[in-house]
Amino acid sequence: DAGVIQSPRHEVTEMGQEVTLRCKPISGHNSLFWYRQTMMRGLELLIYFNNNVPIDDSGMPEDRFSAKMPNASFSTLKIQPSEPRDSAVYFCASSLQGNNEKLFFGSGTQLSVL
Amino acid sequence: GESVGLHLPTLSVQEGDNSIINCAYSNSASDYFIWYKQESGKGPQFIIDIRSNMDKRQGQRVTVLLNKTVKHLSLQIAATQPGDSAVYFCAENMGEDKLTFGTGTQLKVEL
């Protein structure tokens, strides 16, 4: 099993640019989560999907953030326009709903907005 | 134990000693708890979980204890090894199939 795959591993961009983060969940998992991690706030849940449908996006900080899951094997998190305060590590995680919510995390995308 | 703020609490232990990492959770209605380990540059990795109808669960070299009366969770690592050095997070399921994470504790294993 390849685990949760995220790309890119690192992203450096300038303020105002669009950023797209990508995630491939573990095959067969039907829940997908996007988290953001910073030293100040720790791990924050941004949004999660069940069966490709967004269930709770209350953690998405602003309208600049959007997430999609067009199919069971792919999701994107987009920031447009990006700002320096968006700099963080963004994690994608997946789980098999009903499996006691045991999340499997990807390696994360380190985002730096200059 | 865990705390809110810029600085992660740090636990330093000697190799071979036992480690105890503590966590205070917030919601008395939470019914499921997990401990995660996060090594530098990696995503959190599942260690062990426990449901609220239990007060103890053991894994390989790890034990989780749950005290619902005081909303306290602890992770015990036996015979701590250098590879155990990482940040450890507790997480609680507050319902709606979501996990809420604590701020983490840095475990440093000294040789």
mmCIF file of N, CA and C in Angstrom, chain A residues 9 33 35 37 39-40 43 45 48 50 56 58 91 97 99-107, chain B residues 5-8 32 34 36 38 41-44 46 49 51 89 93 96-99 101-102:
data_model
loop_
_atom_site.group_PDB
_atom_site.id
_atom_site.type_symbol
_atom_site.label_atom_id
_atom_site.label_comp_id
_atom_site.label_asym_id
_atom_site.label_seq_id
_atom_site.Cartn_x
_atom_site.Cartn_y
_atom_site.Cartn_z
ATOM 1 N N ARG A 9 5.888 18.283 -2.415
ATOM 2 C CA ARG A 9 6.378 18.190 -1.035
ATOM 3 C C ARG A 9 6.691 19.573 -0.492
ATOM 4 N N PHE A 33 -9.477 14.095 4.471
ATOM 5 C CA PHE A 33 -9.381 15.260 5.347
ATOM 6 C C PHE A 33 -8.202 16.129 4.917
ATOM 7 N N TYR A 35 -5.773 19.034 6.575
ATOM 8 C CA TYR A 35 -5.349 19.688 7.804
ATOM 9 C C TYR A 35 -4.260 20.699 7.479
ATOM 10 N N GLN A 37 -0.988 22.642 9.545
ATOM 11 C CA GLN A 37 -0.207 22.602 10.776
ATOM 12 C C GLN A 37 0.734 23.793 10.854
ATOM 13 N N MET A 39 3.085 26.180 14.003
ATOM 14 C CA MET A 39 3.548 26.163 15.394
ATOM 15 C C MET A 39 2.547 26.852 16.301
ATOM 16 N N MET A 40 1.917 27.899 15.766
ATOM 17 C CA MET A 40 1.001 28.680 16.608
ATOM 18 C C MET A 40 -0.290 27.937 16.904
ATOM 19 N N LEU A 43 -2.378 21.398 14.664
ATOM 20 C CA LEU A 43 -3.084 20.758 13.558
ATOM 21 C C LEU A 43 -4.529 21.227 13.542
ATOM 22 N N LEU A 45 -8.176 21.185 11.386
ATOM 23 C CA LEU A 45 -8.952 20.577 10.315
ATOM 24 C C LEU A 45 -9.552 21.677 9.450
ATOM 25 N N TYR A 48 -13.416 18.216 5.353
ATOM 26 C CA TYR A 48 -13.341 16.801 5.082
ATOM 27 C C TYR A 48 -14.485 16.355 4.187
ATOM 28 N N ASN A 50 -16.741 12.900 2.665
ATOM 29 C CA ASN A 50 -17.162 11.499 2.725
ATOM 30 C C ASN A 50 -17.717 11.128 1.364
ATOM 31 N N ASP A 56 -17.950 18.985 5.950
ATOM 32 C CA ASP A 56 -17.750 20.080 6.898
ATOM 33 C C ASP A 56 -16.575 20.916 6.430
ATOM 34 N N SER A 58 -16.117 24.052 7.784
ATOM 35 C CA SER A 58 -16.106 25.155 8.742
ATOM 36 C C SER A 58 -14.702 25.580 9.143
ATOM 37 N N PHE A 91 -1.526 18.947 5.406
ATOM 38 C CA PHE A 91 -1.598 17.496 5.378
ATOM 39 C C PHE A 91 -2.940 17.047 4.830
ATOM 40 N N GLN A 97 -14.365 5.114 6.614
ATOM 41 C CA GLN A 97 -15.432 5.526 7.529
ATOM 42 C C GLN A 97 -15.982 4.323 8.249
ATOM 43 N N ASN A 99 -14.205 2.913 10.559
ATOM 44 C CA ASN A 99 -13.043 2.234 11.121
ATOM 45 C C ASN A 99 -12.490 3.038 12.283
ATOM 46 N N ASN A 100 -13.361 3.469 13.161
ATOM 47 C CA ASN A 100 -12.967 4.229 14.343
ATOM 48 C C ASN A 100 -12.145 5.465 14.010
ATOM 49 N N GLU A 101 -12.345 5.982 12.842
ATOM 50 C CA GLU A 101 -11.687 7.218 12.453
ATOM 51 C C GLU A 101 -10.178 7.175 12.572
ATOM 52 N N LYS A 102 -9.586 6.063 12.275
ATOM 53 C CA LYS A 102 -8.139 5.949 12.283
ATOM 54 C C LYS A 102 -7.626 6.615 11.013
ATOM 55 N N LEU A 103 -7.066 7.807 11.162
ATOM 56 C CA LEU A 103 -6.601 8.558 10.012
ATOM 57 C C LEU A 103 -5.190 8.150 9.607
ATOM 58 N N PHE A 104 -4.996 8.091 8.305
ATOM 59 C CA PHE A 104 -3.663 7.854 7.752
ATOM 60 C C PHE A 104 -3.255 9.131 7.033
ATOM 61 N N PHE A 105 -2.132 9.681 7.433
ATOM 62 C CA PHE A 105 -1.692 10.968 6.921
ATOM 63 C C PHE A 105 -0.665 10.811 5.804
ATOM 64 N N GLY A 106 -0.688 11.769 4.888
ATOM 65 C CA GLY A 106 0.386 11.890 3.926
ATOM 66 C C GLY A 106 1.581 12.591 4.550
ATOM 67 N N SER A 107 2.599 12.801 3.741
ATOM 68 C CA SER A 107 3.833 13.420 4.234
ATOM 69 C C SER A 107 3.752 14.942 4.273
ATOM 70 N N GLY B 5 0.138 27.298 23.022
ATOM 71 C CA GLY B 5 1.163 28.322 22.959
ATOM 72 C C GLY B 5 2.204 28.006 21.932
ATOM 73 N N LEU B 6 3.232 28.872 21.883
ATOM 74 C CA LEU B 6 4.249 28.755 20.868
ATOM 75 C C LEU B 6 5.187 27.583 21.122
ATOM 76 N N HIS B 7 5.417 27.243 22.371
ATOM 77 C CA HIS B 7 6.448 26.274 22.694
ATOM 78 C C HIS B 7 5.824 24.946 23.086
ATOM 79 N N LEU B 8 6.287 23.904 22.399
ATOM 80 C CA LEU B 8 5.814 22.585 22.753
ATOM 81 C C LEU B 8 6.437 22.166 24.070
ATOM 82 N N TYR B 32 -13.872 8.574 21.698
ATOM 83 C CA TYR B 32 -12.801 7.854 21.022
ATOM 84 C C TYR B 32 -11.558 8.725 21.033
ATOM 85 N N ILE B 34 -7.131 8.925 20.193
ATOM 86 C CA ILE B 34 -6.000 8.332 19.474
ATOM 87 C C ILE B 34 -4.724 9.055 19.879
ATOM 88 N N TYR B 36 -0.991 9.923 18.249
ATOM 89 C CA TYR B 36 -0.211 9.945 17.024
ATOM 90 C C TYR B 36 1.230 10.339 17.350
ATOM 91 N N GLN B 38 4.618 12.042 15.468
ATOM 92 C CA GLN B 38 5.049 12.769 14.271
ATOM 93 C C GLN B 38 6.544 13.022 14.338
ATOM 94 N N GLY B 41 9.526 16.269 9.619
ATOM 95 C CA GLY B 41 9.371 16.191 8.174
ATOM 96 C C GLY B 41 8.374 15.155 7.686
ATOM 97 N N LYS B 42 7.647 14.555 8.617
ATOM 98 C CA LYS B 42 6.690 13.514 8.231
ATOM 99 C C LYS B 42 5.300 13.850 8.762
ATOM 100 N N GLY B 43 4.317 13.133 8.246
ATOM 101 C CA GLY B 43 2.966 13.280 8.753
ATOM 102 C C GLY B 43 2.768 12.491 10.028
ATOM 103 N N PRO B 44 1.731 12.821 10.793
ATOM 104 C CA PRO B 44 1.431 12.052 12.004
ATOM 105 C C PRO B 44 1.162 10.584 11.676
ATOM 106 N N PHE B 46 -0.286 6.903 13.243
ATOM 107 C CA PHE B 46 -1.112 6.282 14.272
ATOM 108 C C PHE B 46 -0.275 5.385 15.181
ATOM 109 N N ASP B 49 -5.138 3.519 19.885
ATOM 110 C CA ASP B 49 -6.406 4.202 20.144
ATOM 111 C C ASP B 49 -7.118 3.534 21.320
ATOM 112 N N ARG B 51 -11.321 3.459 23.158
ATOM 113 C CA ARG B 51 -12.691 3.952 23.204
ATOM 114 C C ARG B 51 -13.032 4.319 24.649
ATOM 115 N N PHE B 89 0.977 13.520 19.696
ATOM 116 C CA PHE B 89 -0.297 14.228 19.778
ATOM 117 C C PHE B 89 -1.378 13.276 20.269
ATOM 118 N N ASN B 93 -12.225 12.251 19.360
ATOM 119 C CA ASN B 93 -13.349 12.292 18.427
ATOM 120 C C ASN B 93 -14.514 12.948 19.144
ATOM 121 N N GLU B 96 -19.397 13.468 14.927
ATOM 122 C CA GLU B 96 -19.436 13.832 13.510
ATOM 123 C C GLU B 96 -18.201 13.343 12.766
ATOM 124 N N ASP B 97 -17.602 12.258 13.274
ATOM 125 C CA ASP B 97 -16.463 11.643 12.595
ATOM 126 C C ASP B 97 -15.306 12.605 12.384
ATOM 127 N N LYS B 98 -15.077 13.507 13.306
ATOM 128 C CA LYS B 98 -13.940 14.415 13.210
ATOM 129 C C LYS B 98 -13.031 14.217 14.406
ATOM 130 N N LEU B 99 -11.740 14.377 14.168
ATOM 131 C CA LEU B 99 -10.764 14.338 15.249
ATOM 132 C C LEU B 99 -10.276 15.747 15.542
ATOM 133 N N PHE B 101 -7.132 17.622 17.487
ATOM 134 C CA PHE B 101 -5.797 17.309 17.976
ATOM 135 C C PHE B 101 -5.359 18.267 19.070
ATOM 136 N N GLY B 102 -4.591 17.737 20.021
ATOM 137 C CA GLY B 102 -3.915 18.567 20.997
ATOM 138 C C GLY B 102 -2.702 19.220 20.369
#
